Amino acid sequence: MGEFEVHRVRFFGLVPAGVRCMAYQHRGCRLALARTDGAVEVYNFAANYFMEKAIPGHQARSVEALCWAAGERLFGAGLSGDITEYDLERLRPARTVDGFGGPIWSMAANNDGTRLAIGCEDGSVKLFQVVPGGVQFEKNLDRQKGRVLCLSWHPSGTHLAAGSINFIRVLDVRSGNELPQRGSKKRECVVWSIAFLSSGTVISSDSFGRVQFWDWERGTLQDSHTVSTSAVLSLAVSEEEDSIVVGTSAGATYQFQLLPVKAGGQEKRWVRTKPFQHHTHDVRAVVHTPTALISGGLDAQLVIRPLMEKVQKKGYDAVLRKFTFPHRRLVSCARKARLLLFQFSQHLELWRLGSTNKTGTPHSAPPHLQGPEHIYCSCVSPCGSWIAYSTASRFHLYRVQHEGDSISVKKVPGVPKLLLPAYQLQCASDSGRLFVASDRGSVHVVQLLEPGGCKHLHTICVWCCSGTREAVYLLASSADGNWLAAVSGDWEVHIYSLKHFKHHCTVPTYSCAVTALAIHPATNNLFISYSDQQLFEFSIPEKQYTAWSRMVQNSGLHKLWLERDSPITHIAFNPKNTSQILLHDVYMLCVLDKSLPLPDNNTLLVNQSTLKQLSEPARRRQLHAFKICKKFQPLLFADLLDERCLVTVERPAVDISAELPPPVQQKKFGT
Amino acid sequence: MVAPAALRVVRCGGGALHGARAVFSVGARQAGRFLLCASGDFVKMYSVATEELVRLLRGHGDLVTGVQLAPHNHLQLYSSSLDGTIKLWDFTDGILIKTFTVGHQLLALYALPASEDSVFVIIPKRDTYQLVSVKLTKAAGQDMEAKELSVVLEGVDASPKCTAFGREVYSPLGDWLLSLLFKFSLRATNKKGGNNVFTCVACHPHEDCIATGHADGKIRLWRNFNHKKEYTFSTLHWHHDKVLDLAFSVEGTSLLSGGVESVLVQWHSGSDCKKDFLPRLGSAIEYVSISSDGTFYCTSHTDNRITIINSNLRFSKTIQGLIKARDIKTGLVVDPRTKALVLNGEPGHLQFYCLQSDKQLYSLDIVQQEYIHQAGLNQSDLARVAFSAQGKWLATVEEREETDLELQLKLWFFDEETQSFRLNTRISMPHEDHVTAMCFRDMDEMEDDSLMLVTTGRDCVFKVWVILEDTDPEGNWSCDFVGSYHGYQATNCCFSEDGSLLAVSFEETVTVWDSSTWDLKCTFCHPPGKIRTICFGRLTCSKYLIGATDHGFLCCWNLLSCALEWSAHLNVVVLQPDPLSEYIAAFSWLFKESSLFVFKPNEPRPICIQRKFCKERIQFAAFVPRDVPETIGSEKYLWLRRSQLFFLTDTQELMTVSTKSLEERLTLSSKQLAVEESLPVTPFSLLLGKHRQQQSQEDVDLGKILLHTPAHVLPSASFLCPIFINSLLVSKENKSVEEAPAEVEMESEGAEDDSDEENTVTEMKQEDIMPTESLGETTHKLSKSEEKELRKIRKTDYSWISVF
């Protein structure tokens, strides 16, 4: 692999926002997740849990509830009092409808996805009909005092259970009448979450740490389990209604199962079974998929805990997964100027790298962001003199002037009006052009002019040639400035010729999401990594996969490589050695040497430490193409500044937890 | 009574009460409730109401490993033992009904209601153990072979806690359960780092739920295990160390667990949050059991104690046997006041153990520090104990070894008002190094001002402590004299009987000091070899000093001539003089076997030699004075007349030697009447009771015999009537048996002539009771009439009684 001088950067102060709510779409195997800053993400479970789509948040838009309705439409509701439908193609809120009931605390869609019920601050439950092109108010159900914190539909759609402070109500949807209610007045008991089973059992979880099972027709308590001393915040039921999962504010999740009391007997009982402690903070959202328990907490972690008994074979699905960081690149690097640009949700930071043996690095003033919108994407040009970023409605371009150690940032006037938002920005390697990925598969090419101006050159439209409506989310340009590769939301990779501004070819479609791509500076081969951890190399001039890529596909990759958790988020090349490719995901850094043989399943994949102990000839025999380094964890970004110099950006988990509020105090034995 | 020729080693009480789970007998009232537990070779039956030992079921030849009520007759009891037999008892009457010989060592016993004629036992099979079911034949006869074994499961654990039976026994579940357990136990050990090895298992009485305890302190409740893969479990975690036993309540609504924390935890409805505790139970909980109606719980502890707990987790009763301390440093000491055996008990405590009632009298907190259960923590423990002659003073030495040694000498004064010891003087660091021995000047008639204590230490000195009375009316102790000899370590000390001489051994040398002037009188040694123990002879032999060296020599020096009187080649481990006679007992350890030698110092030839009588090394021994001298026929065992010899083996088994044969001991049942006491009171019994009080003790309790002898073996009523009437009459002769033995003789002989047959019955009974009395405190000399009767019994043929 060779030796590198490493800039080990640990000053990227990213604190991911906590998970607020989740919604799982059983048919499409997609999980929609809303964070506390209002960002909405969609994970595709079929594509190895890849974060397929991300809609950045907005200061004024909090999301308290998410649900899928009418097929693949995603609705969110929040404390702004609006119901928002998200446009998952253009990755932005499409329409909003005011609920007229004050802040909305809860929302639920019925089983066939035709109706939405919202629970409002004023204690009303309102029904909305999902119609093409939006939602339509249908009726108001009986109003009560106290905010409605949770809602659940009976699977038949005739009744609705609503939980508020001290009360659980069951509402008849047709008449709007209220059925027997119950509550206690002694201490304020907040019903945080509720579920309505087809058997007529209402399950509630409350701030006393109880999970209670009610018979709604008789209004009696069937069973009560005290799970925790702190509140039980979230609850989810499996599709077969024989298992539920609850999340507590102490960071633990518990599974309850409906089990027969005796073998072969009819009598069944809810039994608390497995406890899991994966979070340090409140578990605000849980989801029960057929094969896994998914929990999201305020510590920003998304944990997918497979149910071993439901997973048929050992493999990718049978492993516990934790996601803390988005599957996106938040760092861009100006290689020549040795600058790093960090993208936060509402601001950017530009840092200059010092020498490797120094601890601190001076940084420049970040460009300030106006407005409540969050940043979609950002980029710094390789020469370090241009910074660009985009929010939902604006595109900004800055000129950076270096005067010795000080830096001045000046906004470039006269930015062309482009189709917004931009989902990805990419500077050409000569810093002369900026590529702006836009929706409907189009890419704008903007020429950057000295000493501080720009001009819209051309718009390349994928839509024209393939008819896709999805936005482009990844870009790669070649070093010689001739080629541009763009990936749209339907995972197609299009290659354009920048000389003629026309479509060159399309990479053969593959059934998984593209996580990263790059064009080799010397050979113009497009290197693509997919979310199922496969690697492809596509020769742009020849419009076909290279021989190496075919060889990889024939022999297959190592089993351990395919079972890794996190997708590759960045690809870089060694400028001096054309056969070496640098890949990284959150947990490892890999130098792929195409000149060496591929490892088979019997050899050790991570063999760097064993190789060191071997003699020279033995080492030669043991060498294989994947040289993996796990020293830097969790790794957000790694790039080669030159052939001898590597920059890595880490964000240690302890640093994140130090910035979170203290968790619920729990007595630990022996302390 | 003629003593048999052989001297036998007998386990004398103090047996572990935690050999197996205890069982409660079924009874309507609390008064009629008994707790049955295995203790050594016996099954002990305690009254739940009074915690008294009611009955001792003797008959097994080795450790009892399992006790179970017969599932279909709750007045019967199965017990299994390492001697390979299962015995069926009628425990209310203490009758052995049947003995089934299995022929293998039985390690655990399970009796289930579903299988009427078979029980399950665990037997060893080469290196592993297997669970087999034993078919118990119903044929008549006392001794039976039970050879019909069918293997249920191979490779089970030897511990009875690692097997449990669920609700549907011997149906697939029974198998399932066990195979499940062992399937998981294999997996558990494979896991990385986690210490979740199974330690115990319990089954829910009504549901398909198994609770397992783990070495990491977790309890897992397994459900749905009859599906191949979709089993599920929930975890209960409170214990910080091994879960030692688990028990479900009768209804299965709560689970009891216990561990080394000595806290009984009650988990309600399998929830982690709802739990109750009964803390401070004293020591680690070995077994937990529940009475069949759920009103009592009982926990057996590692310190040989059974605690009975009410179902509302309220502490009820405790049955304390001899506490087995981890390391007995004090040796066996006899408290002169109570004649109780005193030794290390709980950590930092001194236990007073009554040998007669096999019960702990009390426990004296010496260290007075909270004991913390933590591995690797050095805490103060009691090292030496000495009593003054009358038991008025108690001296204790406690030590704690951290980086440097901490020593404390405490002197306790017996307070007559509170009837307990009160701390008088505390001396920290009496010696620079470990205290090796300690003794009071041992004179009964001496005044208090001549009382002194001598301690010897490894710091090469011995110190003499006396009371200074200027500050306190009781006085305080302070050091009076420090003696040393050539810088050798002082190892032993001993006062002569009259207190005028003190012998202190310094490694190879014994020095004799005048106790009034502290002059060194003379020295003895027997090179090579250091002195292991020394003692002075008593009574007629007080001019002799006996010492044992670790090179295997026993020496006797004459103090008058200052010369070696005799020596014998004998590897003596323990040398114990009898305080009431000249006899000295020496235990040797040779070829992995212990031998006992009893000798008088003035005769070099031992009086009694008992070679290889015990396989274990003897650690300590003590002569405990008898309340009443025993009648011993054989000359050889005369030394046992006034004192009884007790000794403690390496495994902390308390043993004694007895001249009585096994059969005699078997017929003993110490408290036969206790059962009858719980019988309802009738007018008839009141009438009888009155008369019984009037009768003198040695009189035959005819009415009782009449009532307790099966009707079909009694002679006709007309025959019995005059005798009965006679017995009710207040006879002048009966009152003055001692004064007019001749008359009694006449009287009784007349009665014998009247009804020969009847009297044999009564005499049989009498024989049953008599040994009890001779063992107990109320022993009296045999009256002439009784002796006469005894003589007669030997002549009579009572083979006809064997039908019952």
PDB file of C-alpha atoms in Angstrom, chain A residues 226-228 257 259-263 269 271-274 308-312 669, chain B residues 167 206-208 223-224 226 229-230 232-236 240 270-274:
ATOM      1  CA  THR A 226     -43.832  -1.751  33.788  1.00  0.00           C
ATOM      2  CA  VAL A 227     -40.898  -1.605  31.488  1.00  0.00           C
ATOM      3  CA  SER A 228     -38.844   1.204  32.811  1.00  0.00           C
ATOM      4  CA  GLN A 257     -44.494 -11.096  22.105  1.00  0.00           C
ATOM      5  CA  LEU A 259     -47.038 -16.223  23.177  1.00  0.00           C
ATOM      6  CA  PRO A 260     -49.153 -19.230  23.994  1.00  0.00           C
ATOM      7  CA  VAL A 261     -49.203 -19.926  27.705  1.00  0.00           C
ATOM      8  CA  LYS A 262     -49.017 -23.657  27.126  1.00  0.00           C
ATOM      9  CA  ALA A 263     -47.791 -25.528  24.118  1.00  0.00           C
ATOM     10  CA  ARG A 269     -50.418 -13.694  26.633  1.00  0.00           C
ATOM     11  CA  VAL A 271     -44.800 -11.366  27.426  1.00  0.00           C
ATOM     12  CA  ARG A 272     -41.913  -8.992  27.570  1.00  0.00           C
ATOM     13  CA  THR A 273     -39.013 -10.736  25.983  1.00  0.00           C
ATOM     14  CA  LYS A 274     -35.875  -9.195  24.684  1.00  0.00           C
ATOM     15  CA  MET A 308     -32.704 -13.850  14.343  1.00  0.00           C
ATOM     16  CA  GLU A 309     -35.600 -16.255  14.398  1.00  0.00           C
ATOM     17  CA  LYS A 310     -37.227 -14.507  11.435  1.00  0.00           C
ATOM     18  CA  VAL A 311     -34.142 -14.250   9.270  1.00  0.00           C
ATOM     19  CA  GLN A 312     -33.958 -17.307   7.091  1.00  0.00           C
ATOM     20  CA  PHE A 669     -24.077  -1.101  39.706  1.00  0.00           C
TER      21      PHE A 669
ATOM     22  CA  ARG B 167     -45.656 -29.310  33.958  1.00  0.00           C
ATOM     23  CA  HIS B 206     -48.444 -24.333  34.881  1.00  0.00           C
ATOM     24  CA  GLU B 207     -47.015 -22.642  31.843  1.00  0.00           C
ATOM     25  CA  ASP B 208     -44.400 -23.398  29.282  1.00  0.00           C
ATOM     26  CA  ARG B 223     -40.708 -19.280  26.325  1.00  0.00           C
ATOM     27  CA  ASN B 224     -41.951 -20.724  23.105  1.00  0.00           C
ATOM     28  CA  ASN B 226     -41.154 -26.003  21.656  1.00  0.00           C
ATOM     29  CA  LYS B 229     -36.207 -21.558  16.135  1.00  0.00           C
ATOM     30  CA  GLU B 230     -38.679 -19.059  17.421  1.00  0.00           C
ATOM     31  CA  THR B 232     -37.677 -16.275  22.914  1.00  0.00           C
ATOM     32  CA  PHE B 233     -36.424 -15.154  26.260  1.00  0.00           C
ATOM     33  CA  SER B 234     -36.538 -12.207  28.542  1.00  0.00           C
ATOM     34  CA  THR B 235     -33.872 -11.274  31.012  1.00  0.00           C
ATOM     35  CA  LEU B 236     -34.127 -10.356  34.645  1.00  0.00           C
ATOM     36  CA  HIS B 240     -24.233  -9.208  40.437  1.00  0.00           C
ATOM     37  CA  GLY B 270     -41.640 -12.010  35.107  1.00  0.00           C
ATOM     38  CA  SER B 271     -41.147  -8.300  35.163  1.00  0.00           C
ATOM     39  CA  ASP B 272     -37.803  -6.668  35.640  1.00  0.00           C
ATOM     40  CA  CYS B 273     -39.277  -3.689  37.429  1.00  0.00           C
ATOM     41  CA  LYS B 274     -41.477  -5.327  40.019  1.00  0.00           C
TER      42      LYS B 274
END
